[in-house]
Short mmCIF file of C-alpha atoms in Angstrom, two decimals:
data_model
loop_
_atom_site.label_atom_id
_atom_site.label_comp_id
_atom_site.label_asym_id
_atom_site.label_seq_id
_atom_site.Cartn_x
_atom_site.Cartn_y
_atom_site.Cartn_z
CA UNK A 10 -253.52 53.14 -8.21
CA UNK A 11 -252.01 50.13 -8.91
CA UNK A 12 -250.06 50.79 -5.84
CA UNK A 13 -249.40 53.18 -1.95
CA UNK A 14 -247.24 56.31 -3.71
CA UNK A 15 -245.74 58.52 -0.84
CA UNK A 16 -247.07 61.11 0.95
CA UNK A 17 -246.56 64.84 0.92
CA UNK A 18 -247.54 67.70 3.47
CA UNK A 19 -247.46 71.82 2.54
CA UNK A 20 -248.29 74.23 5.05
CA UNK A 21 -248.49 78.59 5.92
CA UNK A 22 -248.50 80.24 7.78
CA UNK A 23 -248.43 84.05 6.94
CA UNK A 24 -248.13 84.63 10.86
CA UNK A 25 -247.61 88.74 11.37
CA UNK A 26 -246.53 91.57 10.15
CA UNK A 27 -242.89 90.87 11.71
CA UNK A 28 -240.10 90.23 9.46
CA UNK A 29 -237.79 87.58 10.28
CA UNK A 30 -234.95 90.42 10.90
CA UNK A 31 -237.42 91.61 13.16
CA UNK A 32 -237.85 88.97 15.40
CA UNK A 33 -236.98 88.18 19.14
CA UNK A 34 -235.20 84.33 19.31
CA UNK A 35 -237.97 83.55 21.66
CA UNK A 36 -241.37 84.54 18.58
CA UNK A 37 -239.87 83.19 16.25
CA UNK A 38 -239.02 79.44 18.62
CA UNK A 39 -243.27 80.25 18.57
CA UNK A 40 -243.25 80.40 15.26
CA UNK A 41 -241.39 77.40 13.83
CA UNK A 42 -242.64 75.02 17.01
CA UNK A 43 -247.16 75.75 16.28
CA UNK A 44 -245.08 75.52 12.33
CA UNK A 45 -243.85 71.81 13.50
CA UNK A 46 -246.60 71.35 15.95
CA UNK A 47 -249.04 71.51 13.20
CA UNK A 48 -247.68 69.11 10.05
CA UNK A 49 -247.47 67.15 13.27
CA UNK A 50 -250.52 66.98 12.92
CA UNK A 51 -251.01 66.15 9.29
CA UNK A 52 -247.77 64.14 9.26
CA UNK A 53 -249.99 61.56 11.78
CA UNK A 54 -252.91 60.88 9.48
CA UNK A 55 -250.79 60.04 6.50
CA UNK A 56 -248.91 58.40 8.20
CA UNK A 57 -251.47 56.00 9.51
CA UNK A 58 -253.15 55.90 5.65
CA UNK A 59 -255.36 58.51 6.22
CA UNK A 60 -257.30 60.71 3.84
CA UNK A 61 -255.83 63.58 2.18
CA UNK A 62 -258.75 65.58 3.69
CA UNK A 63 -258.39 64.95 6.62
CA UNK A 64 -254.79 65.96 6.83
CA UNK A 65 -255.54 69.33 5.34
CA UNK A 66 -258.84 69.40 8.32
CA UNK A 67 -256.54 68.46 11.47
CA UNK A 68 -253.44 71.01 10.01
CA UNK A 69 -255.27 73.35 9.83
CA UNK A 70 -257.21 73.38 12.79
CA UNK A 71 -254.02 72.66 14.29
CA UNK A 72 -252.54 76.57 13.30
CA UNK A 73 -255.76 77.55 13.99
CA UNK A 74 -255.00 76.82 17.76
CA UNK A 75 -252.50 78.32 17.65
CA UNK A 76 -252.99 82.03 18.61
CA UNK A 77 -249.62 83.41 16.57
CA UNK A 78 -251.73 82.57 13.27
CA UNK A 79 -254.05 85.04 11.74
CA UNK A 80 -256.96 82.56 11.63
CA UNK A 81 -259.33 81.20 14.49
CA UNK A 82 -257.63 81.90 17.60
CA UNK A 83 -255.62 85.22 16.99
CA UNK A 84 -257.65 86.63 14.67
CA UNK A 85 -257.12 90.03 12.81
CA UNK A 86 -259.27 92.49 13.68
CA UNK A 87 -261.87 94.18 11.90
CA UNK A 88 -261.83 97.75 11.74
CA UNK A 89 -264.52 96.52 14.21
CA UNK A 90 -263.10 95.07 16.58
CA UNK A 91 -264.74 92.09 15.87
CA UNK A 92 -263.36 88.63 13.76
CA UNK A 93 -264.45 87.54 10.33
CA UNK A 94 -262.98 84.86 9.88
CA UNK A 95 -262.73 82.46 6.69
CA UNK A 96 -262.40 79.06 5.58
CA UNK A 97 -261.88 76.76 2.33
CA UNK A 98 -261.26 72.58 1.76
CA UNK A 99 -261.56 71.01 -0.91
CA UNK A 100 -261.81 67.39 -2.26
CA UNK A 101 -259.32 66.28 -4.31
CA UNK A 102 -261.02 63.14 -5.45
CA UNK A 103 -264.30 64.77 -5.39
CA UNK A 104 -263.99 68.59 -6.76
CA UNK A 105 -266.17 68.23 -3.81
CA UNK A 106 -265.82 72.26 -1.56
CA UNK A 107 -267.70 73.87 0.78
CA UNK A 108 -266.58 77.09 2.46
CA UNK A 109 -267.71 79.45 4.73
CA UNK A 110 -267.57 82.58 5.11
CA UNK A 111 -267.54 85.86 7.87
CA UNK A 112 -267.90 83.26 11.59
CA UNK A 113 -267.51 85.75 14.24
CA UNK A 114 -267.86 83.15 16.69
CA UNK A 115 -267.08 79.26 15.36
CA UNK A 116 -263.73 78.38 16.72
CA UNK A 117 -262.61 75.97 14.19
CA UNK A 118 -263.70 77.44 10.50
CA UNK A 119 -261.76 74.64 8.75
CA UNK A 120 -263.70 71.74 10.62
CA UNK A 121 -267.61 73.61 9.99
CA UNK A 122 -266.13 74.11 6.41
CA UNK A 123 -265.96 70.25 5.30
CA UNK A 124 -269.37 70.14 7.74
CA UNK A 125 -270.91 72.79 4.70
CA UNK A 126 -269.28 70.34 1.48
CA UNK A 127 -270.86 67.03 3.33
CA UNK A 128 -273.62 67.98 5.46
CA UNK A 129 -275.34 70.85 3.02
CA UNK A 130 -276.31 71.40 -0.03
CA UNK A 131 -274.37 74.05 -0.96
CA UNK A 132 -270.74 75.13 -1.65
CA UNK A 133 -270.32 78.40 0.00
CA UNK A 134 -272.31 79.66 3.46
CA UNK A 135 -272.01 83.41 4.77
CA UNK A 136 -272.63 85.07 7.97
CA UNK A 137 -275.82 84.36 9.63
CA UNK A 138 -276.76 81.97 7.52
CA UNK A 139 -272.84 79.80 8.33
CA UNK A 140 -273.74 81.05 12.58
CA UNK A 141 -277.44 79.09 11.79
CA UNK A 142 -274.93 76.48 9.30
CA UNK A 143 -272.62 75.69 12.68
CA UNK A 144 -275.91 76.53 15.37
CA UNK A 145 -277.48 73.11 13.01
CA UNK A 146 -273.87 71.36 13.48
CA UNK A 147 -273.24 72.25 17.19
CA UNK A 148 -270.31 73.71 15.97
CA UNK A 149 -267.93 73.83 18.70
CA UNK A 150 -268.37 78.59 18.56
CA UNK A 151 -266.16 80.50 21.74
CA UNK A 152 -267.22 84.17 23.03
CA UNK A 153 -264.69 87.28 20.98
CA UNK A 154 -262.22 87.53 24.16
CA UNK A 155 -261.10 84.13 23.44
CA UNK A 156 -260.19 85.28 19.91
CA UNK A 157 -258.42 88.32 20.16
CA UNK A 158 -254.93 88.47 21.88
CA UNK A 159 -253.17 91.86 22.93
CA UNK A 160 -251.00 91.62 19.70
CA UNK A 161 -253.68 91.58 17.74
CA UNK A 162 -255.59 94.68 19.50
CA UNK A 163 -252.55 96.71 19.03
CA UNK A 164 -252.28 95.71 15.10
CA UNK A 165 -255.74 97.20 15.02
CA UNK A 166 -254.57 100.27 17.61
CA UNK A 167 -251.27 100.96 14.83
CA UNK A 168 -253.49 100.22 11.64
CA UNK A 169 -256.26 103.25 13.45
CA UNK A 170 -253.71 105.81 13.74
CA UNK A 171 -251.99 105.26 10.33
CA UNK A 172 -255.00 105.24 8.58
CA UNK A 173 -254.37 101.54 6.07
CA UNK A 174 -254.75 97.78 6.42
CA UNK A 175 -252.48 96.14 6.45
CA UNK A 176 -251.77 91.88 5.21
CA UNK A 177 -250.92 89.04 8.19
CA UNK A 178 -247.06 88.17 6.80
CA UNK A 179 -245.87 91.50 5.45
CA UNK A 180 -245.02 95.00 6.09
CA UNK A 181 -247.13 95.50 2.79
CA UNK A 182 -249.49 98.14 3.73
CA UNK A 183 -252.79 98.40 1.37
CA UNK A 184 -255.05 101.87 1.69
CA UNK B 28 -253.36 83.36 6.61
CA UNK B 29 -252.65 79.35 7.21
CA UNK B 30 -254.25 76.34 5.19
CA UNK B 31 -252.67 73.27 4.21
CA UNK B 32 -252.04 70.38 1.00
CA UNK B 33 -251.85 66.74 1.34
CA UNK B 34 -251.47 64.21 -0.94
CA UNK B 35 -252.66 60.47 0.08
CA UNK B 36 -251.51 57.39 0.15
CA UNK B 37 -254.07 56.55 -2.26
CA UNK B 38 -252.31 59.36 -4.69
CA UNK B 39 -255.68 61.77 -4.39
CA UNK B 40 -255.84 65.23 -3.11
CA UNK B 41 -256.72 68.46 -1.01
CA UNK B 42 -256.63 71.35 -0.62
CA UNK B 43 -257.51 73.27 2.75
CA UNK B 44 -257.32 77.22 3.36
CA UNK B 45 -257.66 78.96 6.03
CA UNK B 46 -258.41 83.13 7.61
CA UNK B 47 -258.79 85.83 9.14
CA UNK B 48 -258.58 88.94 6.69
CA UNK B 49 -256.79 91.59 7.11
CA UNK B 50 -256.38 94.07 9.31
CA UNK B 51 -258.89 96.96 9.82
CA UNK B 52 -260.51 95.44 7.10
CA UNK B 53 -263.42 96.85 6.38
CA UNK B 54 -266.68 94.74 7.56
CA UNK B 55 -268.04 92.37 5.25
CA UNK B 56 -264.78 92.09 3.26
CA UNK B 57 -263.79 88.48 2.03
CA UNK B 58 -260.66 86.91 -0.08
CA UNK B 59 -259.43 84.47 -1.77
CA UNK B 60 -259.35 82.42 1.18
CA UNK B 61 -262.61 80.94 0.78
CA UNK B 62 -263.57 81.22 -2.43
CA UNK B 63 -263.04 77.96 -4.07
CA UNK B 64 -260.65 78.67 -7.17
CA UNK B 65 -258.94 82.01 -6.21
CA UNK B 66 -257.01 80.57 -2.60
CA UNK B 67 -257.73 76.97 -2.33
CA UNK B 68 -258.59 74.59 -4.93
CA UNK B 69 -258.14 70.43 -5.58
CA UNK B 70 -258.67 68.07 -8.63
CA UNK B 71 -256.39 64.90 -8.74
CA UNK B 72 -256.18 65.74 -12.15
CA UNK B 73 -252.95 67.93 -11.34
CA UNK B 74 -253.32 69.87 -8.32
CA UNK B 75 -253.97 71.60 -4.86
CA UNK B 76 -253.34 74.24 -4.00
CA UNK B 77 -253.66 77.29 -1.10
CA UNK B 78 -252.54 80.72 -1.31
CA UNK B 79 -252.17 84.00 1.04
CA UNK B 80 -251.69 87.89 -0.01
CA UNK B 81 -253.40 90.45 -1.17
CA UNK B 82 -256.44 88.26 -1.22
CA UNK B 83 -258.06 90.46 -3.87
CA UNK B 84 -255.52 89.55 -6.57
CA UNK B 85 -255.71 86.39 -6.12
CA UNK B 86 -259.32 86.75 -6.90
CA UNK B 87 -258.60 88.64 -10.32
CA UNK B 88 -256.65 86.40 -11.16
CA UNK B 89 -257.87 82.98 -10.30
CA UNK B 90 -254.38 81.50 -8.68
CA UNK B 91 -254.93 78.88 -7.57
CA UNK B 92 -257.24 77.22 -10.20
CA UNK B 93 -255.04 78.60 -12.60
CA UNK B 94 -252.16 77.07 -11.82
CA UNK B 95 -254.17 73.79 -12.02
CA UNK B 96 -256.02 74.30 -15.64
CA UNK B 97 -252.51 75.09 -16.64
CA UNK B 98 -250.56 71.78 -16.14
CA UNK B 99 -254.60 70.39 -16.67
CA UNK B 100 -254.70 72.54 -20.27
CA UNK B 101 -251.30 73.52 -21.05
CA UNK B 102 -248.87 70.21 -20.07
CA UNK B 103 -247.44 72.67 -17.39
CA UNK B 104 -245.63 71.15 -14.75
CA UNK B 105 -245.92 72.44 -10.91
CA UNK B 106 -242.95 73.69 -9.74
CA UNK B 107 -243.75 75.83 -13.91
CA UNK B 108 -247.24 76.72 -12.88
CA UNK B 109 -247.00 78.06 -10.27
CA UNK B 110 -243.57 79.96 -10.94
CA UNK B 111 -245.46 81.79 -13.94
CA UNK B 112 -248.60 82.62 -11.32
CA UNK B 113 -247.03 83.95 -8.24
CA UNK B 114 -243.55 85.37 -10.07
CA UNK B 115 -244.48 86.72 -13.28
CA UNK B 116 -248.57 86.72 -13.71
CA UNK B 117 -248.69 88.59 -9.80
CA UNK B 118 -246.54 90.40 -9.28
CA UNK B 119 -248.00 92.66 -13.23
CA UNK B 120 -251.23 93.81 -11.04
CA UNK B 121 -248.83 94.39 -8.15
CA UNK B 122 -250.06 90.92 -5.40
CA UNK B 123 -248.25 89.92 -3.13
CA UNK B 124 -248.27 87.06 -1.53
CA UNK B 125 -247.97 83.05 -2.57
CA UNK B 126 -248.58 79.13 -2.66
CA UNK B 127 -248.17 75.82 -1.18
CA UNK B 128 -249.18 73.48 -3.56
CA UNK B 129 -248.76 69.83 -4.41
CA UNK B 130 -249.44 67.10 -7.24
CA UNK B 131 -249.63 63.06 -7.83
CA UNK B 132 -246.01 63.11 -7.16
CA UNK B 133 -242.58 64.46 -6.34
CA UNK B 134 -242.27 67.18 -3.16
CA UNK B 135 -244.00 70.70 -2.23
CA UNK B 136 -243.99 74.21 -4.20
CA UNK B 137 -243.67 76.58 -2.04
CA UNK B 138 -244.28 79.95 -4.32
CA UNK B 139 -243.60 83.69 -3.04
CA UNK B 140 -242.58 87.53 -3.79
CA UNK B 141 -243.54 88.50 -0.81
CA UNK B 142 -241.41 88.86 3.29
CA UNK B 143 -242.49 86.38 5.81
CA UNK B 144 -243.27 83.72 5.05
CA UNK B 145 -243.92 80.77 7.49
CA UNK B 146 -244.11 77.52 5.55
CA UNK B 147 -242.97 74.15 7.17
CA UNK B 148 -243.45 70.58 4.22
CA UNK B 149 -242.52 66.66 4.70
CA UNK B 150 -242.08 64.00 2.18
CA UNK B 151 -242.92 61.01 3.19
CA UNK B 152 -239.18 58.93 4.09
CA UNK B 153 -237.79 62.65 4.02
CA UNK B 154 -236.67 65.10 7.15
CA UNK B 155 -239.81 67.57 7.21
CA UNK B 156 -238.65 71.41 6.63
CA UNK B 157 -239.18 74.39 8.50
CA UNK B 158 -238.75 77.61 7.65
CA UNK B 159 -239.87 81.04 8.12
CA UNK B 160 -238.42 83.08 3.97
CA UNK B 161 -237.84 86.39 3.54
#
C-alpha cells in the first residue's frame, strides 16, 4: 500500500417487524439513536487509525448491547422461549474467519466469534461446544432474563398464536 | 440481524454479523449469518459483505461469497455485483432481505429488496447517513 486510503463503514440493524409507517416517533428516535451509537463506535476505531476488524467488532457489539435490535440483548425468541444467537467475523486481509452458533448465555457473540478465529484452530463452534469455549476464554455470560425484552415476548406470543415463523425486519411471514 | 463492514486506512476490509435468528424458530435452526460465504464474507481482493434476511435463501445462493466472486472473476464493480445478487437472483427464489458491502475504494453499497431496513454508513470526510429504508 503506497499511501493511506479513506476509511469507510456501514452497518445494518434489521430492527423489527415494525415498518417505518407504523413506528411511533419515540420508537423511530430510539432506533436511529441505536444506529448512531453503533456507527460512532466503529468510526472511533477507524478515525484513530485502527483496523477494519476492530471497527466491525466494536460496531456489532454496540448493536448487540442495544435491546431494539435482534442480536445479543433483545434477540428474538425460539419456539421454546429461549434465545439462540449466532455470529461471525472475517478478516479480509488474511481470510481468517470465526463463527459461533446457538449461544444461549454469551453476552456478545461477535466477540466470541473473533476469539474462535484468533484462539482456536477452528472456523466455527456450535451450541455446547461454543459455550464451553466461551467459558474457557472467560467470555462474559448473562442470565436468560437479561436477553429477553417485553417486545420479543409479545412477538413470540403473536407468532405462536398465528403458527408462523417471522423475520426480524419486515412484516413478511414464512411458515 | 445486525452487521457491519469496514475498510481501514491501510485498505484492509472486514465483515461481522450477529443475530438472534427468526422469531418462533425451531431450536437448532441456523441461518446465514454465521455461515462464512453466505451471510458474512471479507476479502481484500474484492469486498466485505454482511447480510440480513431470510437466511435459508442466502445460504442456498451463497450470497456474500458470490458477490465477491463476481468481482474477482467477472470484473464487476461492487454495485453491479450486489444488484445482481439482491435484485435479480434472490427474488427468483423469494429471498427477502439485503446486504451491506464495501470494497477497496468508494462508498459502501446498501442493497435490499424488502422493507423496514435500518442502515447507517459513513466515509472519511463525509457526513454520516442514518436511515430507515422503505
